[in-house]
PDB file of C-alpha atoms in Angstrom:
ATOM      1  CA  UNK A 290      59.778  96.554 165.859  1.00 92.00           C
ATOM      2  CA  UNK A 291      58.419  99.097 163.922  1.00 95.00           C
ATOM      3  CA  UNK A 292      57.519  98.381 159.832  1.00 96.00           C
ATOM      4  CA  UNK A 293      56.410 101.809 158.299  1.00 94.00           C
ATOM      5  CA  UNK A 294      55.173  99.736 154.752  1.00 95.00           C
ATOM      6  CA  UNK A 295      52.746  97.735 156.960  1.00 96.00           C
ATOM      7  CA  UNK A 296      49.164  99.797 156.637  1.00 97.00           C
ATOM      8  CA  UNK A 297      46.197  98.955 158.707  1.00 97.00           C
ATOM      9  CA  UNK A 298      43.017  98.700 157.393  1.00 97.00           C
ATOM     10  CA  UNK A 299      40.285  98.659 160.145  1.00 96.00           C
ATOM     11  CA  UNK A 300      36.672  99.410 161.390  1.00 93.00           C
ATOM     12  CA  UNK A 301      33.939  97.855 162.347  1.00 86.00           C
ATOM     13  CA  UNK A 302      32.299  95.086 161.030  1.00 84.00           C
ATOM     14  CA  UNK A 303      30.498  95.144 157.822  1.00 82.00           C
ATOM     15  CA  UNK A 304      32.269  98.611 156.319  1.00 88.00           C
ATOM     16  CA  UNK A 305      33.921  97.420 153.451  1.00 89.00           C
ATOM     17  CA  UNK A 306      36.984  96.617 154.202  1.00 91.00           C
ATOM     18  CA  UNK A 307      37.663  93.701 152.626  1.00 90.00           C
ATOM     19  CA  UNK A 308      36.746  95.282 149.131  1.00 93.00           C
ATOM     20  CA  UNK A 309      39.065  98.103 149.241  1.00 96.00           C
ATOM     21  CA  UNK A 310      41.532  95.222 150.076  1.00 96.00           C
ATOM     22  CA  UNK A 311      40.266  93.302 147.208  1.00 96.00           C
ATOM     23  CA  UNK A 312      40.675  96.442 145.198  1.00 97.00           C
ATOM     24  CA  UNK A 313      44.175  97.273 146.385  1.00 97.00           C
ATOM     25  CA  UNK A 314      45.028  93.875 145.778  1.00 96.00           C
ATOM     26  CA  UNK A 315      43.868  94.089 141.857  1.00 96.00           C
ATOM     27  CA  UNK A 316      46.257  97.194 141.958  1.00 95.00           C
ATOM     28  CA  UNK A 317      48.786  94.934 142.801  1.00 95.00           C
ATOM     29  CA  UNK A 318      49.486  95.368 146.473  1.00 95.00           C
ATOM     30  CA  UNK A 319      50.243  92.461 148.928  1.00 96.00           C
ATOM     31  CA  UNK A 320      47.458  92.473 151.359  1.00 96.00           C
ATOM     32  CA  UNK A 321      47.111  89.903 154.961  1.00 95.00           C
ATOM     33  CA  UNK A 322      43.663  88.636 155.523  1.00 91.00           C
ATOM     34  CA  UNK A 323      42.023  89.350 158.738  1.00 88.00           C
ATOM     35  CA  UNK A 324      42.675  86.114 161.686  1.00 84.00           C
ATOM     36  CA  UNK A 325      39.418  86.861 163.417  1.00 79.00           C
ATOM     37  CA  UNK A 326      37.141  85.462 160.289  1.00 77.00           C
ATOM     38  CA  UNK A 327      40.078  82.448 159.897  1.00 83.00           C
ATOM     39  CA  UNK A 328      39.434  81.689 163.699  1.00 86.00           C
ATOM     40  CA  UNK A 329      36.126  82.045 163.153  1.00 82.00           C
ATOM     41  CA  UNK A 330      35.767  79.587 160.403  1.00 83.00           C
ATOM     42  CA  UNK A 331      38.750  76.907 161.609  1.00 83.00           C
ATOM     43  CA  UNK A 332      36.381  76.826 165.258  1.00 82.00           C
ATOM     44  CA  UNK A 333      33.279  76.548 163.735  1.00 81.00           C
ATOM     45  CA  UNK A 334      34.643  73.303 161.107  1.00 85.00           C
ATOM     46  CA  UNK A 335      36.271  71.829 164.443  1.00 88.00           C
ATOM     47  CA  UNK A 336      33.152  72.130 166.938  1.00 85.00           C
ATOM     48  CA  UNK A 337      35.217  74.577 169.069  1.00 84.00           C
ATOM     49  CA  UNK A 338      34.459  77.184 171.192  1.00 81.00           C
ATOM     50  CA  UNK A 339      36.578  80.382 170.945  1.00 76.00           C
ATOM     51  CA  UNK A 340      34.328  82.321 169.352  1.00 77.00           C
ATOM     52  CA  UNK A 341      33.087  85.213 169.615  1.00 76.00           C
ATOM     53  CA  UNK A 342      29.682  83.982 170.635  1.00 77.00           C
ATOM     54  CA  UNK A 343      31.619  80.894 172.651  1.00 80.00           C
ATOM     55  CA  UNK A 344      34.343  81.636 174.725  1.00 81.00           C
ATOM     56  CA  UNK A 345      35.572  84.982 174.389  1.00 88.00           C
ATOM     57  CA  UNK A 346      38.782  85.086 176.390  1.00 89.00           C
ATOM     58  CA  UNK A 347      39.805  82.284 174.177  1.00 85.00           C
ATOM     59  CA  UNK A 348      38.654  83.787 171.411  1.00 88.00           C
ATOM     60  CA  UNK A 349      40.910  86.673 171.943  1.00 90.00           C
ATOM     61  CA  UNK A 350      44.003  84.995 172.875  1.00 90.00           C
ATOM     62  CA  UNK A 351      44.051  83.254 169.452  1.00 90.00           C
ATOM     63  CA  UNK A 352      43.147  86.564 167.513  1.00 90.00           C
ATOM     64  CA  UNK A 353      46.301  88.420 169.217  1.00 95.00           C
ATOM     65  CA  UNK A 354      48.239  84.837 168.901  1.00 94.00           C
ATOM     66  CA  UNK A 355      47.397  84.701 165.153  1.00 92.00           C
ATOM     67  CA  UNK A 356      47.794  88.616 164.531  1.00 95.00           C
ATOM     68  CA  UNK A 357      51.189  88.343 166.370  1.00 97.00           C
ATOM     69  CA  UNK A 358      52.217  85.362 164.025  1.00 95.00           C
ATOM     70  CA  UNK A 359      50.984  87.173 160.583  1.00 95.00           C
ATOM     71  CA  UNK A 360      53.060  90.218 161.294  1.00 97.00           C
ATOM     72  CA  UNK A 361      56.405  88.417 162.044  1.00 97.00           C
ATOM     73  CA  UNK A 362      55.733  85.923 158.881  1.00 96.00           C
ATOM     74  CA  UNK A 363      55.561  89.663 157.435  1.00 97.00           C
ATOM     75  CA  UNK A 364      58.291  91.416 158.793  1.00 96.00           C
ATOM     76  CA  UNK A 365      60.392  91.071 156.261  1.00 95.00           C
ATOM     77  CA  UNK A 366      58.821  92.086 153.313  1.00 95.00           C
ATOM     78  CA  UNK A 367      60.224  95.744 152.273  1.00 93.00           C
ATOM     79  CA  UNK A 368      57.156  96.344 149.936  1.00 93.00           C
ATOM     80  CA  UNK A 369      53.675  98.188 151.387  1.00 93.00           C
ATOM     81  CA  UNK A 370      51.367  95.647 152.691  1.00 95.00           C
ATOM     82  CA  UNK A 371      47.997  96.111 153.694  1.00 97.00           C
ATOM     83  CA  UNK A 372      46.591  94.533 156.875  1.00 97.00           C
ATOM     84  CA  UNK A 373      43.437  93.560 157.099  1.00 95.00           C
ATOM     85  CA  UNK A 374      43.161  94.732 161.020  1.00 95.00           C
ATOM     86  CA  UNK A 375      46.054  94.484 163.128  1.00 96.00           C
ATOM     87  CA  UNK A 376      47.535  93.469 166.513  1.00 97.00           C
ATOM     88  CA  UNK A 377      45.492  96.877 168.256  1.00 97.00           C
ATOM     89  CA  UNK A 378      41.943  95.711 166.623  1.00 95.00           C
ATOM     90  CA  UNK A 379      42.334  92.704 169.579  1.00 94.00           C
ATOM     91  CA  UNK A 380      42.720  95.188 172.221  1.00 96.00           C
ATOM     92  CA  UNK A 381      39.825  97.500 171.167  1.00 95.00           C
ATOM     93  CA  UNK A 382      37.499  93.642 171.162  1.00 93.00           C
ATOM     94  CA  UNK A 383      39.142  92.776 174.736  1.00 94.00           C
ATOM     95  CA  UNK A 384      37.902  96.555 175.632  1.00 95.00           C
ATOM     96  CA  UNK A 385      34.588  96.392 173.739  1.00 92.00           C
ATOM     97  CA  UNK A 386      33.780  93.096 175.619  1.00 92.00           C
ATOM     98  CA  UNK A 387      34.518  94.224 178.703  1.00 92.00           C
ATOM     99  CA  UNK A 388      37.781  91.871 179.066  1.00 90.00           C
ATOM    100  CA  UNK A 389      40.359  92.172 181.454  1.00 88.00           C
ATOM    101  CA  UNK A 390      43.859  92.668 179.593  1.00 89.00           C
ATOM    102  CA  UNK A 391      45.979  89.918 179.681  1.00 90.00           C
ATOM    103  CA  UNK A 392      49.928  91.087 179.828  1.00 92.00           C
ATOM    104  CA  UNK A 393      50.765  90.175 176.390  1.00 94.00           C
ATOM    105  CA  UNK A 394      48.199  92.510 175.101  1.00 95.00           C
ATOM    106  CA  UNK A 395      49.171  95.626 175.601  1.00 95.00           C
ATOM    107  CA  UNK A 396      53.042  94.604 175.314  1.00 96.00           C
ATOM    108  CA  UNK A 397      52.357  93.413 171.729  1.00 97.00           C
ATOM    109  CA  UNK A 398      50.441  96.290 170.636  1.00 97.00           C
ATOM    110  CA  UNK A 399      53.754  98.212 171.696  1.00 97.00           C
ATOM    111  CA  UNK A 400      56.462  95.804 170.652  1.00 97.00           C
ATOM    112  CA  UNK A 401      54.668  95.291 167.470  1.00 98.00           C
ATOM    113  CA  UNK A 402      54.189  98.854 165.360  1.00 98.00           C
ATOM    114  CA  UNK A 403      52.815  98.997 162.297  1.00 97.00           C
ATOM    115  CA  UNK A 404      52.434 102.611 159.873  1.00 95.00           C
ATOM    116  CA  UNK A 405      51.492 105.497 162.717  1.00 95.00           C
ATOM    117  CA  UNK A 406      48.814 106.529 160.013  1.00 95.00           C
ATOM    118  CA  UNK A 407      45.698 103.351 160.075  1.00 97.00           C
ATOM    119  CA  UNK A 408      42.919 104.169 157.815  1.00 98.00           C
ATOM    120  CA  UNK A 409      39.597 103.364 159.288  1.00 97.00           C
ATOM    121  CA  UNK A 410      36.508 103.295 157.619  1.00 95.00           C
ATOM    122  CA  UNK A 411      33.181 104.759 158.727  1.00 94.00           C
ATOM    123  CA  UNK A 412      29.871 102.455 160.108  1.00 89.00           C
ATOM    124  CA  UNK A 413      27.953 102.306 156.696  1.00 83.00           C
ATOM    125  CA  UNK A 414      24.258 100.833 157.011  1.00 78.00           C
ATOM    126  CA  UNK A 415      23.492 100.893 153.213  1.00 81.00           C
ATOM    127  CA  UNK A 416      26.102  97.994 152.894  1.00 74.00           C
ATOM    128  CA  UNK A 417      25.993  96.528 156.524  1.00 68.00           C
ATOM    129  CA  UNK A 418      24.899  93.323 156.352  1.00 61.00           C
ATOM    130  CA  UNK A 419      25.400  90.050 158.768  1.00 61.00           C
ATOM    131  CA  UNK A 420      26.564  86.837 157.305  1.00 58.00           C
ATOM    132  CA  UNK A 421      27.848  83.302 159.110  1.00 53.00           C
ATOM    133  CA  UNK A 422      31.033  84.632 160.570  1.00 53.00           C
ATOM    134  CA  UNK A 423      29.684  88.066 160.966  1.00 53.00           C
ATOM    135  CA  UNK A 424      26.409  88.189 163.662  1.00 61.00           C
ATOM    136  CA  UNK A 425      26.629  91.779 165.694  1.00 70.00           C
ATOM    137  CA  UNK A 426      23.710  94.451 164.949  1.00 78.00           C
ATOM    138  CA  UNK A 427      24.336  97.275 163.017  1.00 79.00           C
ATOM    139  CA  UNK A 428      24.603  99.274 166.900  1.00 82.00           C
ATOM    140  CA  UNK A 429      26.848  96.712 167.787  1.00 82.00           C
ATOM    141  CA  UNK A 430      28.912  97.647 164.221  1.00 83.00           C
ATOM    142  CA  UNK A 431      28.857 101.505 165.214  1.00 89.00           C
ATOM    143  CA  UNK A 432      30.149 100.339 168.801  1.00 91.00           C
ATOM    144  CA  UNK A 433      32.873  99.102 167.584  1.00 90.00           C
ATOM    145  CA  UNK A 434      33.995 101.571 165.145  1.00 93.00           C
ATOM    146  CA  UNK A 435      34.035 103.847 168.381  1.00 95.00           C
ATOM    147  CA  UNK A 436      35.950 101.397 170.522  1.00 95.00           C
ATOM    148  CA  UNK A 437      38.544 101.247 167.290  1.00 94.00           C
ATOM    149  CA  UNK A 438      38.932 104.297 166.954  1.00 97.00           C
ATOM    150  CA  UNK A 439      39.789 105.037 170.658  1.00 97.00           C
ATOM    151  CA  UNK A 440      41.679 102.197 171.476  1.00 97.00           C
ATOM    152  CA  UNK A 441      44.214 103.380 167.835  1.00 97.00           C
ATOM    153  CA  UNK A 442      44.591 106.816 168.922  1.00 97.00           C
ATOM    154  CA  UNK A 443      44.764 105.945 172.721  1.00 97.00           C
ATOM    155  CA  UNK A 444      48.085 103.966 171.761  1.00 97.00           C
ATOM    156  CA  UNK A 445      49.667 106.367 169.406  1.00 97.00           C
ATOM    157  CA  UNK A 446      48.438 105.527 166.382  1.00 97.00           C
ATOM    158  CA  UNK A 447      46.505 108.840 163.834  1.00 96.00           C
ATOM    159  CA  UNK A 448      43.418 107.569 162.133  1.00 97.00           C
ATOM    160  CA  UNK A 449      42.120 108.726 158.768  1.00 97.00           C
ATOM    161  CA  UNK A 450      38.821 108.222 157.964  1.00 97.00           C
ATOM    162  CA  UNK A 451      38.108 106.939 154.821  1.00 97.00           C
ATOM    163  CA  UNK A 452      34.902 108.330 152.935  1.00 96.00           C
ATOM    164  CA  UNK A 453      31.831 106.287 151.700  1.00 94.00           C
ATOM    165  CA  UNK A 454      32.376 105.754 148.287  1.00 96.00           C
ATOM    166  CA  UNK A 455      33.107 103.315 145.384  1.00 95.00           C
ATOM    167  CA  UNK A 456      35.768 100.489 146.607  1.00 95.00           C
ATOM    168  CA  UNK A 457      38.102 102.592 143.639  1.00 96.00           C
ATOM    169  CA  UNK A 458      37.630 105.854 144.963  1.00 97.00           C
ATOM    170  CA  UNK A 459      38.483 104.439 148.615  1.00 96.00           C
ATOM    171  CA  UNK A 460      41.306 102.606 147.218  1.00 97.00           C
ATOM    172  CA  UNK A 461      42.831 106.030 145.168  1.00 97.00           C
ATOM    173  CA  UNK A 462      42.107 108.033 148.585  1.00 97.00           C
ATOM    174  CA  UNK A 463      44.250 105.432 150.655  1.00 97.00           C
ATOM    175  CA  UNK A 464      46.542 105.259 147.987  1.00 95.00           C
ATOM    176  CA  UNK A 465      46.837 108.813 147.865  1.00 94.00           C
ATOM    177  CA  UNK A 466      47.312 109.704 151.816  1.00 93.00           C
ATOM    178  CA  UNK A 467      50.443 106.736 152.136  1.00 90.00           C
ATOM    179  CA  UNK A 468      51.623 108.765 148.945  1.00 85.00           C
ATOM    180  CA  UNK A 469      51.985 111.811 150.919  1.00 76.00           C
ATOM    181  CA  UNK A 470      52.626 110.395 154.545  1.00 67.00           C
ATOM    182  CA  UNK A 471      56.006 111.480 156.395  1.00 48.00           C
ATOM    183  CA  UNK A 472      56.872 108.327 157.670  1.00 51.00           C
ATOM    184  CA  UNK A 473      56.393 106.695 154.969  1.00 48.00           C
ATOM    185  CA  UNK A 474      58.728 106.763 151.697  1.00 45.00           C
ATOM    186  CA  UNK A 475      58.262 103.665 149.611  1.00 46.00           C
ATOM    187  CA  UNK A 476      54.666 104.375 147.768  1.00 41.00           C
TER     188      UNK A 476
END
């Protein structure tokens, strides 16, 4: 299934990314929270384990479980929607933590296509900061942005890096590049 109005939003951790969806959202475009902080709080208020700092297999197996499940509740919507990550930022954590790929992995990341063009913002250490749900080093952030970025690209998706600036400059600039994409006529 592929759904050209459904636009990832991704990075590392601690880039801003919910705030450009915050400020998409006061524009008036639908956006889908990120599962991993859901997953993240729901474990923590039940004493479980699959976390990221708990059991990681089981950790991922809900995030692509959960990602799977918000993009079919999703699919169909005709409108743009913005994704806060997608089904491919759960392969680039099973690669980052050194997991072996389950099967359904890789077959949802190909079953499941969202817009070719994800926007992915930069590592950004005058507005990292860690929180309750969000514990990795500013390293660990930059890490992941690299693991992101490979794992997109290595499965056919083309990144565009969106700048450090004001959450409305960042929202105009992503607003601006689906405006002008190929594959992409309803904006």
């Amino acid at each position: 299934m592929y759904k050209p109005n459904f636009i990832i939003i991704t990075g590392g951790p601690g880039v801003g990314k919910t705030t450009l969806l915050e400020q998409l959202q006061q524009r008036g475009f639908p956006c889908i929270p990120e599962v991993a902080r859901e997953i993240i709080r729901e474990q923590s208020a039940q004493n479980g384990n699959a976390l990221p700092w708990g059991n990681i297999p089981a950790y991922t197996r809900l995030m692509l479980s959960r990602s799977v499940d918000s993009y079919r509740e999703n699919a169909y919507r005709d409108e743009t929607l913005f994704f806060d990550r997608g089904i491919p930022d759960t392969l680039a954590y099973a690669h980052l933590t050194n997991q072996p790929l389950f099967p359904e992995l890789p077959r949802a990341c190909a079953d499941y296509r969202y817009n070719t063009r994800v926007f992915i913002l930069p590592p950004w250490a005058e507005i990292y900061h860690t929180d309750s749900e969000r514990k990795q080093t500013y390293q660990e952030a930059i890490d992941t942005y690299h693991t992101m970025a490979a794992t997109y690209q290595s499965i056919g998706y083309d990144l565009t890096l969106v700048p450090k600036a004001t959450p409305a400059e960042r929202a105009d600039f992503v607003l601006r590049q689906i405006s002008q994409s190929l594959d992409y006529k309803h904006v």
